[in-house]
Amino acid sequence: MASHSDTLVVFFGATAGANGGKLGSDEREIILLVWQIVDLHEKKVGKLHRCVVKPDALELTDQCSEDTGLTVDDLAEAEPLDKVLQQFQQSVSSEVKCLGRSSFTLCVDSPHVIRQALHPEASKKNLVLPECFFSFVDVKKEFHKCCPDASSVPKRTLASMLEHVGLPAVSEESMGEMEVSSMVQLTLHLLAEPHNHKFTCVETVKYKFDSGTCNKMEPVDSETVIRARGLPWQSSDQDIARFFKGLSIAKGGVALCLNAQGRRNGEALVRFINSEHRDLALERHKHHMGSRYIEVYKATGEEFLKIAGGTSNEVAQFLSKENQVIIRMRGLPFTATPQDVLSFLGPESPVTDDAEGLLFVKYPDGRPTGDAFVLFSCEEYAQNALKRHKQILGKRYIELFRSTAAEVQQVLNRYMSAPLISTLPPSPIMPVPVLASPPYLPAASSSRDCVRLRGLPYTAGIEDILEFMGEHTVDIKPHGVHMVLNQQGRPSGDAFIQMKSPDKSFMVAQKCHKKTMKDRYVEVFQCSTEEMSIVLMGGTLNRSGLSPPPCKLPCLSPPTAYAAFPTPPSMLSEAALYQPPLLAAPRPHQTVAHSPAHALAYYPPQPHMYMNMNMNYTAYYPSPPVSPSTVGYFAAPPGSVAAAVAAQSHPAAGAASSGLPQHGALVRMQGLPYNTGVKDILSFFQGYQYAPDEYSGMVQMSEQARSLIQPKEWLCL
């Protein structure tokens, strides 16, 4: 029997758009439901029922109108989905009771009507479906189980299955009635001799998403993982599970991705229980979550583990309590204790197991980071806690956000695990100094032997550029292709190419300008290495000429983009330009020879570095979707770089800037009032830590810098 049910309800649905194998793929609403009861004991059938459903949007595709025979007027006179489902429940319950039976199970010809049409639409309309719609049997799978020799049946349609068992095709003309009648005939045949089949392969639909943890050593099948892109920034794992309502997501199978700035980047990796559900999820490509459409692509198990995987026993123990709501707190005072946090949340937001429901995030040396995760036993307590967002604890306001088990793993990985770059595969090319000499790095020159490509497809690689340039490829200097990435480490659509001579670059600009690459035309401009450096600093270059950047002073850029600094008079070591965690591999301390006054320091242009720079950084910078009110944060080199820059711009400032710390971060403040003093800056950063010996250096540098730049300051924290 069907999971010990007495009866089967053969069920069929159609939407106002695509039907059959594409049912639900276009988000059209259900407009037709047809069903008929089959008594499994007496092998009798009940009355055939057909109900038209009124959708919110009164429109039909021509194909649907032709197949169903329905018109817009028919839909306008029908009942909405919630009313029709009530009629279905009452009708089936009454008929089952009249047969002297006590239970029933739905029987469909494919899972699409339940998983791809009914549950997603009910979720969008906030309808509560009857319990009977959370389990069903698939007549095609039951047929394959009962008749193993049926593997040769083409496409396994209802008509071909009836033909295989020697039954005549159903001659019903109207859509829905024909499918239901065919399923009823096939079901009765499987119940009869010699098969005596029992319908036991009952599929279920999960009521809710189960959060959980994922170990890095756990095998994850790549055929079960997808990447969702375009998510609203504030979406949680429950919102994503709701988007995929009707499909079964694995426990802890939602991992939100984050960008290099630590904010949610609108992407998530989702792991399903099997490949069938993954394939159904791919059919929801460009379906909507609110007003946004969501792109759905295939992903790999390795990508999922990079984001959701963890090995911390502390996290595993913290997340061992199931069915908990997780809230992340950010900005806690470094001296905050568990009792301080519990008092801050108050009695209306009791934490699960009191202090045991708190997880403070710390650096490997035990110092607090100001982050913590809190467990609540129900949604009501979590909502009460979120009401305290940006309220004061001590002298600091605290931010509270919804979080996920995967994010807890990511945060602990971020602070406690090895740096990201150390996980990259070893490069086959020996690393070179940052201030390299030709031919690997061009010196600043007015010779127009370079070209700039603008408007490249974001998927374009070096191979695509070489193919785009065609016969001119032979005129490119060795290691002369420079891909430009944005602050998120993704392709910006720009590239610079060094040619062997100005004549060669002129020919490329003339012949390749507005040539097509992957359905996009690409602009090609001739330029010099000096102009290239100005563009990388924020200027613009087109056929009308060169526009300088807004500020001629160097900007410290994130490690995922190019950075250009005027070379100071003194000699800089490579260690002074990069923080140790940003190096791809350990390098010996090297002293680089002095370059000309206008030489530029670039990230090495070798292809292997660009491959590393294109790695997905999102998994390693976990953070809630909203950042504090800082204008911008850049992962800056140590203070010696700022000191060298200031020394070159104003020699008198060189000695003063030497007091800047060698280990810390530079924060750039823009938009300061002209009368801002050091005390005002210190007051603004109240609550942040800085060493006492850094104060004098900061005071002197800010006073010297006041005469050099507009109201902008560099502060070492």
XYZ file of C-alpha atoms in Angstrom:
717
model
C 0.000 0.000 0.000
C 1.026 3.673 -0.265
C 2.737 4.008 3.081
C -0.167 2.097 4.716
C -2.791 4.374 3.084
C -6.117 2.887 2.078
C -6.611 4.994 -1.033
C -4.716 6.886 -3.709
C -5.824 10.290 -4.966
C -4.608 10.565 -8.555
C -3.780 14.249 -8.899
C -3.002 16.575 -11.822
C -2.373 20.328 -12.117
C -1.787 22.823 -14.924
C -0.521 26.409 -14.923
C -1.259 29.423 -17.100
C 2.089 28.988 -18.877
C 4.368 26.030 -19.497
C 3.112 22.554 -18.622
C 4.339 18.989 -18.853
C 8.070 18.636 -18.200
C 8.459 22.433 -17.923
C 5.656 22.854 -15.387
C 6.548 25.622 -12.923
C 9.658 26.777 -14.788
C 8.078 30.125 -15.759
C 6.476 30.979 -12.366
C 2.976 30.984 -13.858
C 0.102 30.343 -11.465
C -2.002 27.190 -11.234
C -5.264 27.431 -13.178
C -6.518 23.830 -13.199
C -6.694 20.920 -10.723
C -8.062 17.476 -11.598
C -8.261 14.439 -9.292
C -9.848 10.992 -8.882
C -9.785 8.478 -6.004
C -8.615 4.863 -6.335
C -9.551 2.349 -3.611
C -6.461 0.160 -3.108
C -8.403 -2.667 -1.421
C -11.428 -2.936 -3.672
C -9.542 -1.648 -6.732
C -12.393 0.719 -7.530
C -12.338 4.327 -8.683
C -14.349 7.309 -7.582
C -15.753 10.330 -9.386
C -13.493 12.478 -11.596
C -13.259 16.046 -10.295
C -12.136 19.074 -12.315
C -11.738 22.552 -10.780
C -10.657 25.750 -12.502
C -8.537 28.080 -10.361
C -8.560 31.868 -10.537
C -4.987 33.265 -10.684
C -3.989 36.728 -9.505
C -2.940 37.605 -13.056
C -5.791 36.904 -15.461
C -3.750 35.893 -18.484
C -3.054 32.729 -20.462
C -0.469 31.769 -23.028
C -1.861 30.760 -26.399
C -0.513 27.237 -26.025
C -2.074 26.833 -22.581
C -5.429 28.144 -23.795
C -5.340 25.695 -26.686
C -4.354 22.719 -24.490
C -6.787 23.339 -21.631
C -9.663 24.882 -23.595
C -9.893 27.628 -20.970
C -10.357 31.356 -21.542
C -9.699 34.409 -19.428
C -13.437 34.656 -18.739
C -13.407 31.112 -17.353
C -10.589 32.054 -14.982
C -12.341 35.237 -13.854
C -15.418 33.253 -12.765
C -13.409 30.622 -10.834
C -12.409 30.485 -7.161
C -8.877 31.412 -5.997
C -6.354 28.740 -5.073
C -6.992 28.761 -1.309
C -10.727 28.167 -1.832
C -10.120 25.389 -4.356
C -7.715 23.631 -1.991
C -10.355 23.744 0.743
C -12.864 22.198 -1.659
C -10.319 19.520 -2.548
C -9.703 18.651 1.099
C -13.402 18.488 1.943
C -14.312 16.512 -1.187
C -11.557 13.916 -0.785
C -12.107 13.474 2.958
C -15.827 12.989 2.432
C -15.379 10.486 -0.392
C -12.712 8.503 1.500
C -15.014 8.324 4.490
C -17.892 7.090 2.305
C -15.651 4.273 1.052
C -15.015 3.241 4.638
C -11.336 4.184 4.429
C -9.304 6.342 6.784
C -6.312 7.701 4.871
C -5.113 8.629 1.409
C -1.931 9.538 -0.488
C -1.529 11.685 -3.584
C -0.383 10.014 -6.802
C 1.142 12.161 -9.573
C 2.795 11.538 -12.919
C 5.827 13.709 -11.988
C 6.944 15.688 -8.927
C 6.672 19.000 -10.801
C 3.054 19.693 -9.890
C 3.812 19.339 -6.164
C 7.399 20.577 -5.895
C 7.612 23.146 -8.688
C 4.092 24.572 -8.883
C 1.949 24.049 -5.805
C 4.456 24.600 -2.963
C 6.254 27.620 -4.498
C 2.947 29.355 -5.281
C 1.529 28.625 -1.833
C 4.722 29.981 -0.272
C 4.519 33.232 -2.258
C 0.857 33.677 -1.334
C 1.447 32.699 2.320
C -1.030 29.827 2.081
C -0.909 26.916 4.508
C -1.195 23.723 2.495
C -3.059 20.714 3.877
C -0.830 17.964 5.231
C -1.674 15.650 2.326
C 0.417 17.813 -0.031
C 3.632 17.020 1.849
C 3.808 13.397 0.662
C 3.069 11.694 -2.650
C 3.962 8.776 -4.907
C 5.219 9.119 -8.478
C 3.421 6.691 -10.791
C 6.336 6.702 -13.246
C 8.826 5.633 -10.564
C 6.399 2.994 -9.296
C 5.968 1.710 -12.842
C 9.746 1.476 -13.297
C 10.055 -0.377 -9.976
C 7.256 -2.804 -10.843
C 8.403 -3.370 -14.438
C 12.222 -3.422 -14.552
C 12.117 -4.258 -18.247
C 10.418 -0.907 -18.902
C 13.755 0.926 -19.146
C 13.420 0.763 -22.917
C 10.168 2.755 -22.833
C 10.877 6.016 -24.727
C 10.713 9.102 -22.452
C 8.485 7.107 -20.109
C 5.320 9.076 -20.914
C 1.874 7.926 -19.803
C 0.968 6.893 -23.345
C 4.176 4.854 -23.797
C 3.743 3.134 -20.418
C 0.157 2.172 -21.264
C 1.363 0.813 -24.584
C 4.115 -1.177 -22.846
C 1.615 -3.033 -20.626
C -0.825 -3.551 -23.500
C -3.498 -1.023 -22.474
C -5.223 1.254 -25.001
C -4.492 4.967 -24.935
C -7.077 7.175 -23.234
C -9.237 9.092 -25.699
C -10.260 11.954 -23.399
C -9.935 15.273 -25.188
C -9.612 17.799 -22.359
C -6.303 18.381 -20.625
C -6.166 17.024 -17.096
C -8.917 14.482 -17.519
C -6.821 12.544 -20.033
C -3.767 12.469 -17.733
C -5.785 11.439 -14.675
C -7.638 8.696 -16.558
C -4.333 7.351 -17.903
C -2.778 7.276 -14.411
C -5.864 5.535 -13.001
C -5.713 2.794 -15.666
C -1.995 2.307 -15.100
C -2.462 2.174 -11.314
C -5.232 -0.464 -11.537
C -3.030 -2.547 -13.838
C -0.135 -2.459 -11.378
C -2.449 -3.441 -8.505
C -3.876 -6.422 -10.399
C -2.386 -9.853 -11.113
C 0.356 -10.750 -11.802
C 2.032 -7.611 -10.428
C 0.148 -7.081 -7.133
C 2.293 -3.997 -6.719
C 2.521 -2.126 -3.439
C 2.974 1.654 -3.634
C 5.718 2.119 -1.066
C 8.070 4.739 -2.601
C 6.521 7.724 -0.862
C 8.320 11.033 -1.420
C 8.052 13.786 1.154
C 8.323 17.566 1.147
C 10.127 19.138 4.095
C 8.098 21.438 6.294
C 11.111 23.625 7.115
C 14.829 23.984 6.544
C 17.095 22.358 9.153
C 20.201 24.335 10.029
C 23.378 22.491 10.946
C 27.125 22.261 10.471
C 29.301 20.805 7.765
C 32.753 19.338 8.347
C 35.511 20.143 5.871
C 36.308 16.435 5.614
C 32.722 15.531 4.717
C 32.334 14.450 1.069
C 29.930 16.658 -0.883
C 28.643 15.490 -4.253
C 29.035 18.242 -6.851
C 25.843 17.022 -8.516
C 23.851 18.293 -5.519
C 25.141 21.895 -5.258
C 23.948 25.093 -6.931
C 24.952 28.753 -6.715
C 22.164 31.332 -6.324
C 23.070 34.873 -7.392
C 21.228 38.172 -7.027
C 19.864 37.582 -3.519
C 18.713 40.575 -1.467
C 21.446 41.619 0.951
C 19.261 41.041 4.004
C 18.144 37.530 2.992
C 18.789 34.707 5.447
C 19.109 30.961 4.990
C 15.394 30.611 5.763
C 14.557 33.068 2.963
C 16.646 31.028 0.540
C 14.982 27.818 1.699
C 11.637 29.483 1.098
C 12.700 30.417 -2.443
C 13.389 26.715 -3.059
C 10.202 25.620 -1.298
C 9.133 22.150 -2.367
C 12.703 20.926 -2.774
C 14.666 19.180 -0.031
C 17.800 21.049 1.050
C 20.367 19.028 3.001
C 20.779 19.812 6.676
C 22.898 22.952 6.968
C 22.919 23.133 3.187
C 22.675 26.924 2.782
C 25.918 28.939 2.875
C 25.809 32.696 2.260
C 28.815 34.117 0.392
C 30.639 37.280 1.384
C 32.856 39.657 -0.546
C 36.341 40.931 0.206
C 34.908 43.776 2.275
C 33.107 41.296 4.514
C 29.591 42.029 3.288
C 27.134 39.568 1.838
C 27.583 39.707 -1.903
C 24.132 38.484 -2.909
C 25.239 34.911 -3.573
C 24.720 31.634 -1.755
C 25.679 28.016 -2.269
C 22.871 25.535 -1.665
C 23.260 21.797 -1.246
C 20.302 19.489 -1.956
C 19.749 15.908 -0.843
C 20.226 14.469 -4.337
C 20.830 15.373 -7.960
C 17.123 15.199 -8.841
C 16.313 18.066 -6.498
C 19.369 19.982 -7.749
C 18.089 19.654 -11.334
C 14.667 20.927 -10.272
C 16.369 23.872 -8.542
C 18.166 24.780 -11.768
C 14.758 25.144 -13.422
C 14.077 28.069 -11.076
C 16.684 30.177 -12.848
C 15.521 33.817 -12.865
C 12.562 33.149 -10.591
C 11.764 36.002 -8.243
C 12.409 36.620 -4.568
C 10.303 39.669 -3.911
C 11.056 42.082 -6.736
C 14.476 40.593 -7.555
C 15.086 37.744 -9.960
C 17.544 35.097 -8.795
C 20.042 33.419 -11.082
C 20.702 29.734 -10.398
C 23.807 27.934 -11.667
C 25.624 24.685 -11.070
C 28.387 24.679 -8.441
C 30.815 22.152 -6.996
C 31.117 20.407 -3.672
C 34.575 21.943 -3.231
C 33.110 25.444 -3.475
C 30.477 24.571 -0.893
C 33.039 23.205 1.571
C 35.215 26.309 1.231
C 32.335 28.371 2.563
C 30.345 26.082 4.844
C 32.996 23.616 6.005
C 34.657 23.826 9.409
C 36.714 21.757 11.795
C 36.336 23.663 15.057
C 35.113 21.512 17.938
C 34.009 24.673 19.725
C 31.683 25.575 16.847
C 30.388 22.010 16.580
C 29.530 22.006 20.276
C 27.922 25.446 20.055
C 25.761 24.405 17.100
C 24.929 20.964 18.482
C 21.644 22.363 19.832
C 19.231 21.963 16.938
C 16.314 24.175 15.892
C 17.897 27.299 17.344
C 17.730 30.823 15.944
C 21.210 32.356 15.603
C 21.886 36.075 16.056
C 25.248 37.711 15.470
C 26.383 40.617 17.640
C 29.068 42.960 16.371
C 30.896 45.863 17.991
C 31.032 44.475 21.530
C 33.499 46.152 23.907
C 36.625 44.056 24.233
C 36.015 43.828 27.970
C 32.434 42.544 27.616
C 31.615 39.419 29.641
C 28.827 36.863 29.128
C 26.890 38.495 31.948
C 27.166 41.886 30.222
C 25.699 40.411 27.038
C 22.879 38.653 28.885
C 22.005 41.873 30.709
C 22.081 43.804 27.429
C 19.618 41.391 25.786
C 17.297 41.514 28.789
C 14.746 39.071 30.206
C 12.479 39.344 27.155
C 15.214 37.664 25.068
C 16.403 34.688 27.140
C 19.489 33.024 25.667
C 19.446 29.241 25.316
C 21.284 27.740 28.321
C 22.368 31.240 29.414
C 26.141 31.634 28.995
C 26.355 28.286 27.149
C 24.348 29.868 24.337
C 27.019 32.530 23.748
C 30.052 32.129 21.510
C 32.641 34.921 21.631
C 34.887 35.151 18.569
C 38.561 35.570 19.405
C 41.888 35.842 17.647
C 44.310 32.910 17.906
C 46.121 34.690 20.756
C 42.887 34.932 22.754
C 42.132 38.613 22.145
C 38.420 39.356 21.546
C 37.320 40.539 18.109
C 34.145 42.269 19.293
C 31.919 39.641 17.642
C 29.709 37.057 19.299
C 26.963 34.619 18.327
C 23.853 34.012 20.419
C 21.358 31.134 20.366
C 17.635 31.607 20.959
C 15.120 28.809 21.281
C 12.359 30.465 19.259
C 11.677 33.190 16.728
C 9.934 35.415 19.269
C 13.024 35.686 21.480
C 15.200 36.409 18.445
C 12.864 39.178 17.285
C 13.001 40.765 20.728
C 16.793 40.677 20.595
C 16.879 42.299 17.135
C 14.943 45.249 18.531
C 18.092 46.160 20.461
C 19.999 46.776 17.223
C 22.360 49.779 17.636
C 21.599 50.218 21.327
C 24.465 51.052 23.658
C 26.522 48.607 25.711
C 29.170 50.429 27.705
C 30.199 53.254 25.377
C 29.592 51.437 22.095
C 26.512 50.751 20.019
C 25.957 47.089 19.200
C 24.807 45.750 15.837
C 22.615 42.645 15.736
C 21.912 40.551 12.647
C 20.354 37.253 11.765
C 23.014 34.658 11.140
C 23.423 31.061 10.028
C 25.391 28.011 11.098
C 27.534 28.360 7.978
C 28.358 31.948 8.891
C 29.463 30.867 12.360
C 31.851 28.447 10.677
C 33.109 31.150 8.340
C 33.784 33.649 11.100
C 35.757 31.138 13.150
C 37.646 30.086 10.009
C 38.418 33.726 9.271
C 39.916 34.501 12.660
C 41.327 31.159 13.758
C 42.465 29.413 10.574
C 45.479 29.927 8.321
C 45.421 32.916 5.927
C 43.557 32.579 2.664
C 46.508 32.916 0.317
C 48.425 30.105 1.994
C 45.730 27.720 0.769
C 46.427 28.519 -2.865
C 48.286 25.892 -4.916
C 52.031 26.532 -5.197
C 52.921 28.562 -8.228
C 55.135 26.916 -10.859
C 56.826 30.287 -11.469
C 59.336 31.684 -9.009
C 58.026 34.845 -7.342
C 59.683 38.087 -8.318
C 60.084 41.304 -6.300
C 57.166 43.706 -6.384
C 59.351 46.479 -7.749
C 60.469 44.382 -10.692
C 62.558 45.484 -13.607
C 61.788 44.933 -17.314
C 60.687 42.864 -19.087
C 58.201 41.835 -16.345
C 57.241 45.348 -15.297
C 57.059 48.483 -17.432
C 58.758 51.624 -16.239
C 56.733 54.824 -16.451
C 57.259 56.269 -19.904
C 55.572 58.603 -22.351
C 56.152 56.153 -25.192
C 52.707 55.064 -26.382
C 53.513 51.379 -26.731
C 50.498 50.103 -24.747
C 46.818 49.631 -25.501
C 43.854 49.646 -23.180
C 40.914 47.281 -23.745
C 37.654 48.540 -22.257
C 34.308 46.742 -22.127
C 35.615 43.180 -21.955
C 33.095 40.483 -21.016
C 33.488 39.649 -17.328
C 34.111 36.024 -18.264
C 36.958 36.912 -20.614
C 40.384 35.476 -19.827
C 43.859 35.942 -21.239
C 43.157 33.302 -23.894
C 40.099 35.270 -25.068
C 42.179 38.453 -25.328
C 44.830 36.711 -27.380
C 42.170 35.336 -29.721
C 40.576 38.800 -29.923
C 43.869 40.376 -31.033
C 44.418 37.747 -33.708
C 47.499 38.359 -35.841
C 48.687 41.134 -33.504
C 49.304 38.624 -30.711
C 52.890 38.109 -31.906
C 53.607 41.779 -31.165
C 52.784 41.515 -27.447
C 55.724 41.760 -25.065
C 56.374 38.734 -22.797
C 54.129 38.948 -19.711
C 52.509 41.991 -21.276
C 48.832 41.225 -20.630
C 47.555 42.949 -17.464
C 44.013 42.093 -16.352
C 42.448 44.742 -14.078
C 40.302 43.502 -11.196
C 37.887 45.502 -9.062
C 37.859 45.753 -5.263
C 35.881 42.511 -5.009
C 38.597 40.622 -6.896
C 36.430 40.216 -9.988
C 37.236 41.280 -13.563
C 36.478 44.963 -14.119
C 36.141 44.691 -17.901
C 39.475 46.471 -18.482
C 42.913 45.230 -19.499
C 46.222 46.805 -20.490
C 48.561 45.220 -23.050
C 52.193 46.102 -23.682
C 53.168 46.014 -27.353
C 56.680 45.848 -28.767
C 56.543 49.368 -30.228
C 54.258 52.418 -30.516
C 53.603 51.513 -34.146
C 52.319 48.093 -33.153
C 50.026 49.557 -30.500
C 48.705 52.103 -33.012
C 47.839 49.312 -35.478
C 46.027 47.337 -32.777
C 43.991 50.385 -31.722
C 43.000 51.048 -35.331
C 42.088 47.503 -36.353
C 40.616 46.097 -33.131
C 38.609 49.109 -31.895
C 34.966 48.097 -31.374
C 35.678 44.575 -32.527
C 33.309 41.984 -30.990
C 34.242 39.564 -28.206
C 31.493 37.228 -26.958
C 28.635 39.408 -28.268
C 30.168 42.596 -26.808
C 32.143 45.216 -28.674
C 35.443 46.168 -27.063
C 36.985 49.633 -27.195
C 40.728 49.778 -27.822
C 42.801 52.893 -27.012
C 46.490 53.524 -27.534
C 48.262 54.700 -24.379
C 51.584 54.893 -22.580
C 52.662 53.235 -19.341
C 52.404 56.621 -17.654
C 48.798 56.988 -18.801
C 48.154 53.404 -17.721
C 49.279 54.232 -14.179
C 47.057 57.326 -14.092
C 44.036 55.250 -15.143
C 44.805 52.697 -12.442
C 44.855 55.563 -9.928
C 41.361 56.689 -10.940
C 41.803 58.741 -14.104
C 40.010 58.124 -17.402
C 41.333 57.466 -20.887
C 39.339 57.541 -24.120
C 39.696 58.846 -27.639
C 38.983 62.374 -26.398
C 42.121 62.302 -24.287
C 43.292 61.684 -20.724
C 41.581 62.988 -17.586
C 43.663 62.934 -14.383
C 42.387 61.225 -11.235
C 40.424 63.306 -8.705
C 43.396 63.363 -6.348
C 47.027 63.096 -7.446
C 48.042 61.549 -4.151
C 48.326 57.754 -4.189
C 45.367 55.716 -3.003
C 45.953 52.540 -1.054
C 43.976 49.890 -2.869
C 42.781 46.491 -1.688
C 45.061 43.533 -2.379
C 42.696 42.302 -5.089
C 43.330 45.289 -7.347
C 46.355 47.041 -8.793
C 48.084 49.584 -6.598
C 50.361 52.351 -7.731
C 52.639 54.305 -5.440
C 55.238 56.912 -6.372
C 58.565 55.423 -5.403
C 60.044 57.310 -2.420
C 63.643 58.510 -2.406
C 64.608 55.869 0.114
C 64.806 52.170 -0.727
C 61.728 50.091 0.130
C 61.813 46.419 0.891
C 59.086 44.121 -0.320
C 58.171 43.362 3.265
C 57.371 47.046 3.701
C 54.821 46.949 0.895
C 52.759 43.932 1.929
C 51.421 42.527 5.118
C 52.617 38.927 5.643
C 49.141 37.327 5.270
C 48.844 38.713 1.734
C 51.932 36.986 0.336
C 51.294 34.001 -1.908
C 54.338 32.173 -0.542
C 57.103 32.912 1.988
C 59.671 35.224 0.456
C 63.099 36.207 1.738
C 63.674 39.751 2.845
C 64.804 41.555 -0.300
C 66.092 45.047 -0.901
C 64.973 46.538 -4.166
C 67.190 48.923 -6.050
C 66.073 52.517 -6.353
C 63.863 53.176 -9.356
C 63.525 56.405 -11.328
C 61.512 59.166 -9.751
C 58.340 58.275 -11.597
C 58.596 54.499 -11.501
C 55.515 52.672 -10.292
C 55.073 49.683 -8.010
C 52.620 47.201 -9.523
C 51.376 43.814 -8.535
C 53.417 41.348 -10.585
C 51.783 40.869 -13.996
C 52.731 37.189 -14.390
C 49.778 35.009 -15.422
C 50.046 32.832 -12.323
C 49.422 35.820 -10.055
C 46.306 36.704 -12.024
C 44.998 33.189 -11.570
C 45.437 33.580 -7.814
C 43.842 36.995 -7.844
C 40.757 35.538 -9.491
C 40.195 33.115 -6.628
C 36.882 33.387 -4.792
C 37.568 35.515 -1.719
C 33.999 35.586 -0.481
C 34.211 32.574 1.786
C 36.878 34.035 4.003
C 35.521 37.437 4.983
C 32.296 36.716 6.889
C 30.229 39.639 8.066
C 26.605 40.699 8.361
C 25.027 42.380 5.342
C 25.446 45.918 6.695
C 28.688 47.532 7.787
C 29.205 50.383 10.258
C 29.009 53.947 9.082
C 32.602 54.159 7.882
C 32.968 55.591 4.408
C 35.430 52.976 3.228
C 37.918 50.463 4.526
C 40.926 49.186 2.649
C 43.332 46.493 3.752
C 46.401 48.700 3.749
C 50.115 47.873 3.864
C 52.020 48.542 7.069
C 52.604 52.059 8.262
C 56.037 52.285 6.646
C 54.393 52.702 3.249
C 52.410 55.732 4.409
C 55.559 57.080 5.991
C 57.488 56.697 2.741
C 54.701 58.311 0.731
C 54.532 61.277 3.075
C 58.326 61.600 3.039
C 58.359 61.803 -0.742
C 55.544 64.326 -0.920
C 56.952 66.490 1.884
C 60.487 65.680 3.076
C 59.906 67.315 6.437
C 57.148 64.841 7.157
C 59.422 61.841 6.685
C 60.899 61.893 10.141
C 57.573 62.570 11.758
C 55.908 59.659 10.032
C 58.497 57.205 11.187
C 56.525 56.803 14.355
C 53.744 54.967 12.567
C 53.344 51.313 13.572
C 54.708 48.479 11.512
C 51.743 46.259 12.303
C 48.246 47.650 11.993
C 45.822 49.059 9.470
C 45.490 52.455 7.840
C 41.993 53.915 7.818
C 41.368 56.737 5.379
C 38.834 59.392 6.448
C 37.254 61.571 3.788
C 35.003 64.599 4.184
C 36.522 65.925 7.404
C 35.790 69.577 8.278
C 38.728 71.878 7.572
C 39.038 72.801 11.246
C 39.212 69.164 12.401
C 41.917 68.517 14.986
C 43.573 65.377 16.279
C 41.376 65.388 19.374
C 38.298 65.365 17.144
C 39.635 62.312 15.287
C 40.454 60.488 18.529
C 36.962 61.258 19.816
C 35.442 59.865 16.604
C 37.336 56.593 17.073
C 36.519 56.309 20.760
C 36.473 52.645 21.752
C 39.085 51.511 19.220
C 42.534 50.532 20.395
C 45.827 52.139 19.360
C 49.203 51.903 21.008
C 50.406 54.921 23.078
C 53.636 55.187 21.077
C 51.563 55.685 17.907
C 49.897 58.862 19.144
C 52.808 61.265 18.597
C 53.475 59.909 15.108
C 49.842 60.318 14.183
C 49.725 63.886 15.533
C 52.824 64.950 13.626
C 51.811 63.256 10.418
C 48.289 64.700 10.475
C 49.651 68.210 11.078
C 52.142 67.869 8.218
C 49.566 66.289 5.926
C 47.107 69.132 6.540
C 49.170 71.384 4.266
C 49.503 68.678 1.592
C 46.010 67.409 1.030
C 42.391 68.394 1.320
C 40.536 67.409 4.495
C 41.514 63.710 4.530
C 43.471 61.915 7.220
C 45.265 58.592 7.731
C 44.851 57.034 11.144
C 46.613 53.895 12.386
C 44.446 51.572 14.456
